[in-house]
PDB file of C-alpha atoms in Angstrom:
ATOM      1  CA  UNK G  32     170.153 171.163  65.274  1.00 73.00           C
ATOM      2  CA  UNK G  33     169.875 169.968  69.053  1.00 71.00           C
ATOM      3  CA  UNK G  34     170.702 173.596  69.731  1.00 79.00           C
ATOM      4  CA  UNK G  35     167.712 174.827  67.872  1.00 80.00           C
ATOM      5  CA  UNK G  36     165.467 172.096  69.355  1.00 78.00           C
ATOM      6  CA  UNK G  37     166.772 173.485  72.848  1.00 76.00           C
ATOM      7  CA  UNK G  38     166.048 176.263  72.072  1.00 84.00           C
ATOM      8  CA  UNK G  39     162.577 176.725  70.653  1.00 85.00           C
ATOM      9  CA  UNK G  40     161.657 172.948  71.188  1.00 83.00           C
ATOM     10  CA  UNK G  41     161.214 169.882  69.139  1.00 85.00           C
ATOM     11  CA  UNK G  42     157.840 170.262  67.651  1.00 88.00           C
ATOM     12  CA  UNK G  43     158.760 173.823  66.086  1.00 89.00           C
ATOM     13  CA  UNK G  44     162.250 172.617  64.568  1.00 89.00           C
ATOM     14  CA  UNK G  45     160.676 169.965  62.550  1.00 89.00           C
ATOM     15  CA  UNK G  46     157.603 171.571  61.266  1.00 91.00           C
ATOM     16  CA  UNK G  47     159.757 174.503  60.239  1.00 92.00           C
ATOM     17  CA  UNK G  48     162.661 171.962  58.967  1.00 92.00           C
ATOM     18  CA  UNK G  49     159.871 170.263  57.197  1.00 93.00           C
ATOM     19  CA  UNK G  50     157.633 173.664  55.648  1.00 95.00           C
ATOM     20  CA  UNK G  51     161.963 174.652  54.115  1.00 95.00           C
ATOM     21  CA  UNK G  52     162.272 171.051  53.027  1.00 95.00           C
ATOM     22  CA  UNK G  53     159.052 171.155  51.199  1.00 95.00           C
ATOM     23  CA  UNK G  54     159.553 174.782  49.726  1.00 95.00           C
ATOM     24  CA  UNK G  55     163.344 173.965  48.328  1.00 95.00           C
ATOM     25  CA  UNK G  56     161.695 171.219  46.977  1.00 94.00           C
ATOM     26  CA  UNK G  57     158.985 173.203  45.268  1.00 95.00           C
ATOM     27  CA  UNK G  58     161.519 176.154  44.137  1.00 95.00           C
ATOM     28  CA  UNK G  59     163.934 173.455  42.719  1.00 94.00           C
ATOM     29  CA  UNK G  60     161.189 172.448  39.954  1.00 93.00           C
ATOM     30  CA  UNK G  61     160.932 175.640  38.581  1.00 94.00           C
ATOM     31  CA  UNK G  62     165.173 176.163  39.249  1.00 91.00           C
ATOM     32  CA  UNK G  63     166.387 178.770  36.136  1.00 90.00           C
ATOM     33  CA  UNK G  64     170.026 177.632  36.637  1.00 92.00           C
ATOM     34  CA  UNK G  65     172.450 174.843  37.884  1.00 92.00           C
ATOM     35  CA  UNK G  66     173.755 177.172  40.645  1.00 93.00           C
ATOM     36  CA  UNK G  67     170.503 177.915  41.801  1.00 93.00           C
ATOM     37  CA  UNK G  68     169.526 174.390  42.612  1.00 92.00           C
ATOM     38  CA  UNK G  69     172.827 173.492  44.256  1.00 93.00           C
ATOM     39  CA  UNK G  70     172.439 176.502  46.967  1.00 93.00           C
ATOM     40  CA  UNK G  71     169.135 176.089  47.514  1.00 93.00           C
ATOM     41  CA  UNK G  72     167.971 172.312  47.122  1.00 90.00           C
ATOM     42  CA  UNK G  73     171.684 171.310  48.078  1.00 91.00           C
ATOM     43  CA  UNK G  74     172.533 173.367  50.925  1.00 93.00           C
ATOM     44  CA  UNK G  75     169.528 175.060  52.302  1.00 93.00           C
ATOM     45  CA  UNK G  76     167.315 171.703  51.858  1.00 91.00           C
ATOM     46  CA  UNK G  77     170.005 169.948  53.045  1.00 91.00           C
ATOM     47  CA  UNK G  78     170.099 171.499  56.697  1.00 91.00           C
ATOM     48  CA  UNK G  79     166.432 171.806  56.652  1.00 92.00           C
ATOM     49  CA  UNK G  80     165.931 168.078  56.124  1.00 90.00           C
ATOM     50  CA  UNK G  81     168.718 167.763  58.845  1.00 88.00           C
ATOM     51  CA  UNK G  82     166.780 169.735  61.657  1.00 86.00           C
ATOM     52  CA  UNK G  83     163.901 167.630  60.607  1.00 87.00           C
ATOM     53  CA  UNK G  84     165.892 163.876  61.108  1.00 86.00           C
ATOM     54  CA  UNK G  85     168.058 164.901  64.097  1.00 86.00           C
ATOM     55  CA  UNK G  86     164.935 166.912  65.755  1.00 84.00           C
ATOM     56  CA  UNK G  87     163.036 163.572  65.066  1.00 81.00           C
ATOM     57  CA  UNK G  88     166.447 161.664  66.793  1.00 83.00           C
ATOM     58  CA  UNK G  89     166.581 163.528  69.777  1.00 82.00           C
ATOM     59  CA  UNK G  90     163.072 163.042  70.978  1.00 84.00           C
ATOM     60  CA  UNK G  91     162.795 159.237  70.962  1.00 83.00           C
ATOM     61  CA  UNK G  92     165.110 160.324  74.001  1.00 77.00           C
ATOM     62  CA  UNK G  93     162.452 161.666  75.928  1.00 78.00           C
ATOM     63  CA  UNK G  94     159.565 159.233  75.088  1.00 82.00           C
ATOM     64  CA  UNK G  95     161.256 156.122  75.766  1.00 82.00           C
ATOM     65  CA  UNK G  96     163.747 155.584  79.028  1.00 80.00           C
ATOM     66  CA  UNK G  97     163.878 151.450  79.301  1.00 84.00           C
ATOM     67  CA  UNK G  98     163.733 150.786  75.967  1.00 86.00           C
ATOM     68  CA  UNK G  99     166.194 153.645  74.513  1.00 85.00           C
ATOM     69  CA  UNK G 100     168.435 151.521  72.193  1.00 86.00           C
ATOM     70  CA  UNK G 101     165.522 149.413  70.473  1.00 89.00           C
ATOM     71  CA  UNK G 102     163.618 152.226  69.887  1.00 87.00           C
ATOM     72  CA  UNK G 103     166.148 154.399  68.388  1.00 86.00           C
ATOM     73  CA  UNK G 104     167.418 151.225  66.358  1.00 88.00           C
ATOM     74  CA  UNK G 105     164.120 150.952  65.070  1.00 88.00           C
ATOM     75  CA  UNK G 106     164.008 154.400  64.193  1.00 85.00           C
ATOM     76  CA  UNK G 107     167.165 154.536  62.189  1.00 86.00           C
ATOM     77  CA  UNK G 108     166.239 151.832  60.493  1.00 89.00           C
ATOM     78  CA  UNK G 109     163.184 153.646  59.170  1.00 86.00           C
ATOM     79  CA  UNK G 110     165.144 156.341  57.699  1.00 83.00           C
ATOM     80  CA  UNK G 111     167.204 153.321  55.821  1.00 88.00           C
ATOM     81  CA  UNK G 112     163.785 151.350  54.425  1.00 92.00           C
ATOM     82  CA  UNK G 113     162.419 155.295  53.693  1.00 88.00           C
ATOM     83  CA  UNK G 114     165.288 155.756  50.906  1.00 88.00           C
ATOM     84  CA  UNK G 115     165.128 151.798  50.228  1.00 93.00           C
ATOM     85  CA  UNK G 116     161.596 152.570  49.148  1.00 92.00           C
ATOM     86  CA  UNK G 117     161.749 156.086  47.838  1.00 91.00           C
ATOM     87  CA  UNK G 118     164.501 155.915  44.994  1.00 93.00           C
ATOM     88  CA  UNK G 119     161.647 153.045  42.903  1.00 95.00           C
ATOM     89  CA  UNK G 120     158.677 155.646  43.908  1.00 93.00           C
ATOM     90  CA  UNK G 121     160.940 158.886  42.467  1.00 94.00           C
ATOM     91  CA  UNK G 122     162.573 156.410  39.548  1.00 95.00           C
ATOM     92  CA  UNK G 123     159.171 155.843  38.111  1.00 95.00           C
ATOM     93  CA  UNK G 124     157.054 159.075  38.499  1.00 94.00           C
ATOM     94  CA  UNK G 125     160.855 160.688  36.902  1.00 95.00           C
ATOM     95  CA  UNK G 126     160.119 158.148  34.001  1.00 95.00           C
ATOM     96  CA  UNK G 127     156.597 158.607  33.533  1.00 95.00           C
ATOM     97  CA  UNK G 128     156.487 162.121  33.893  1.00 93.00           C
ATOM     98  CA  UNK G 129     159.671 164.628  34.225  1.00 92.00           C
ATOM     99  CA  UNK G 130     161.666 165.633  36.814  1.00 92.00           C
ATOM    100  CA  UNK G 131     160.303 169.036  37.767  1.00 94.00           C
ATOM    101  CA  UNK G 132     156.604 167.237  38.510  1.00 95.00           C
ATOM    102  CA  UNK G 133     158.408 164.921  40.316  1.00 95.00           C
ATOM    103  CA  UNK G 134     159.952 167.517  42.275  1.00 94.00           C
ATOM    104  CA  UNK G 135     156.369 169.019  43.201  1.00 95.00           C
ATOM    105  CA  UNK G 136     155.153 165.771  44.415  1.00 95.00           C
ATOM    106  CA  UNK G 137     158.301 165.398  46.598  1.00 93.00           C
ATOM    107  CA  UNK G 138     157.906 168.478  47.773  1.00 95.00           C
ATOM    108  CA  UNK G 139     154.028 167.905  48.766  1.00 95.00           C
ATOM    109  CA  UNK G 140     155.628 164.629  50.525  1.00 93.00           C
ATOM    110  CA  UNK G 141     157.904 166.440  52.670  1.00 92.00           C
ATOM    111  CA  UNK G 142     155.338 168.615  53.487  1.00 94.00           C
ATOM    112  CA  UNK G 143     153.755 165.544  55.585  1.00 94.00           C
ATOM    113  CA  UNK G 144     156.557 165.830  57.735  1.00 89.00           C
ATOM    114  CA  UNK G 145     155.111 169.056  58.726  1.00 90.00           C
ATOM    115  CA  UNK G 146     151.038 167.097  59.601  1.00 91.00           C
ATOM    116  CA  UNK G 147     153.747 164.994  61.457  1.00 89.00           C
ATOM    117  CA  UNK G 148     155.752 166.793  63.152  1.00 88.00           C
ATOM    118  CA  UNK G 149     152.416 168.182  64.689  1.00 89.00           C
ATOM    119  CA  UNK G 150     152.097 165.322  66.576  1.00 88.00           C
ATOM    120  CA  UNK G 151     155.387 165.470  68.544  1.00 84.00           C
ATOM    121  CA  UNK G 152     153.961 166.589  71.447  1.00 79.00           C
ATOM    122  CA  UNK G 153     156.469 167.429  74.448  1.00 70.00           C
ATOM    123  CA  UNK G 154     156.659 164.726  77.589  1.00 67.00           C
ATOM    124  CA  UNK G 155     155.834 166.493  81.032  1.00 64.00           C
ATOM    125  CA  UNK G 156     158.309 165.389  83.888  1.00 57.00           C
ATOM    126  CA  UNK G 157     156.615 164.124  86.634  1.00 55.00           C
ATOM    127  CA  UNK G 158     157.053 165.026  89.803  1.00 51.00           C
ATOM    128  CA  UNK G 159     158.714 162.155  92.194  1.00 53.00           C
ATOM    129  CA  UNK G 160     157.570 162.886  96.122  1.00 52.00           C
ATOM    130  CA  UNK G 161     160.196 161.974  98.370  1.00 55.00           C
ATOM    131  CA  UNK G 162     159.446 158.875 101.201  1.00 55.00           C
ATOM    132  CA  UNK G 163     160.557 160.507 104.217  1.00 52.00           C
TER     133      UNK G 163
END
């Protein structure tokens, strides 16, 4: 994943890890077989949703320089209170509706992380003049 960041840059490797996310999500609910929703929710939504939390990882590094540790802390603990707060939210639309509407309203969640991933905007380097 930090090879594809490197490559085509932060912003585009979540949005695109996020619009995959979102779609395995989608194609999931309307899954015909077991196998199908193993190779695509399991293993193509699985590295999608990867290039959208190590993308997300990897550019705390640029914004923050003093502060590196507390901020990344902070943001791995987000991803911990996330799934804290998500398995209730998907428990209860599973049990008041089924599984496959559940999946489209996960799937219209992820797709936030696209809106999101939007606002990663790339940090300039400044130019330091040298005091002769």
């Amino acid at each position: 994943m930090s090879g594809l960041s490197n490559q085509f840059g932060i912003r585009p490797v979540v949005m695109g890890g996020a619009i995959v996310t979102s779609a395995t999500f989608l194609a999931t609910a309307f899954a015909p077989n077991l196998i199908f929703i193993q190779v695509i929710y399991g293993v193509i939504g699985g590295v999608a949703s990867g290039c959208v939390y190590i993308a997300s990882l990897i550019i705390i590094a640029d914004y923050f320089d003093r502060l590196k540790g507390i901020s990344t802390g902070i943001t791995m603990a987000g991803s911990g209170v996330g799934s804290f707060v998500f398995a209730p939210l998907v428990q209860g639309l599973i049990r008041s509706y089924d599984w496959k509407f559940t999946l489209i309203i996960v799937s219209c969640i992820m797709f936030q992380c696209c809106v999101l991933g939007a606002l990663l905007r790339p940090i300039q380097p400044t130019l330091q003049l040298k005091k002769e």
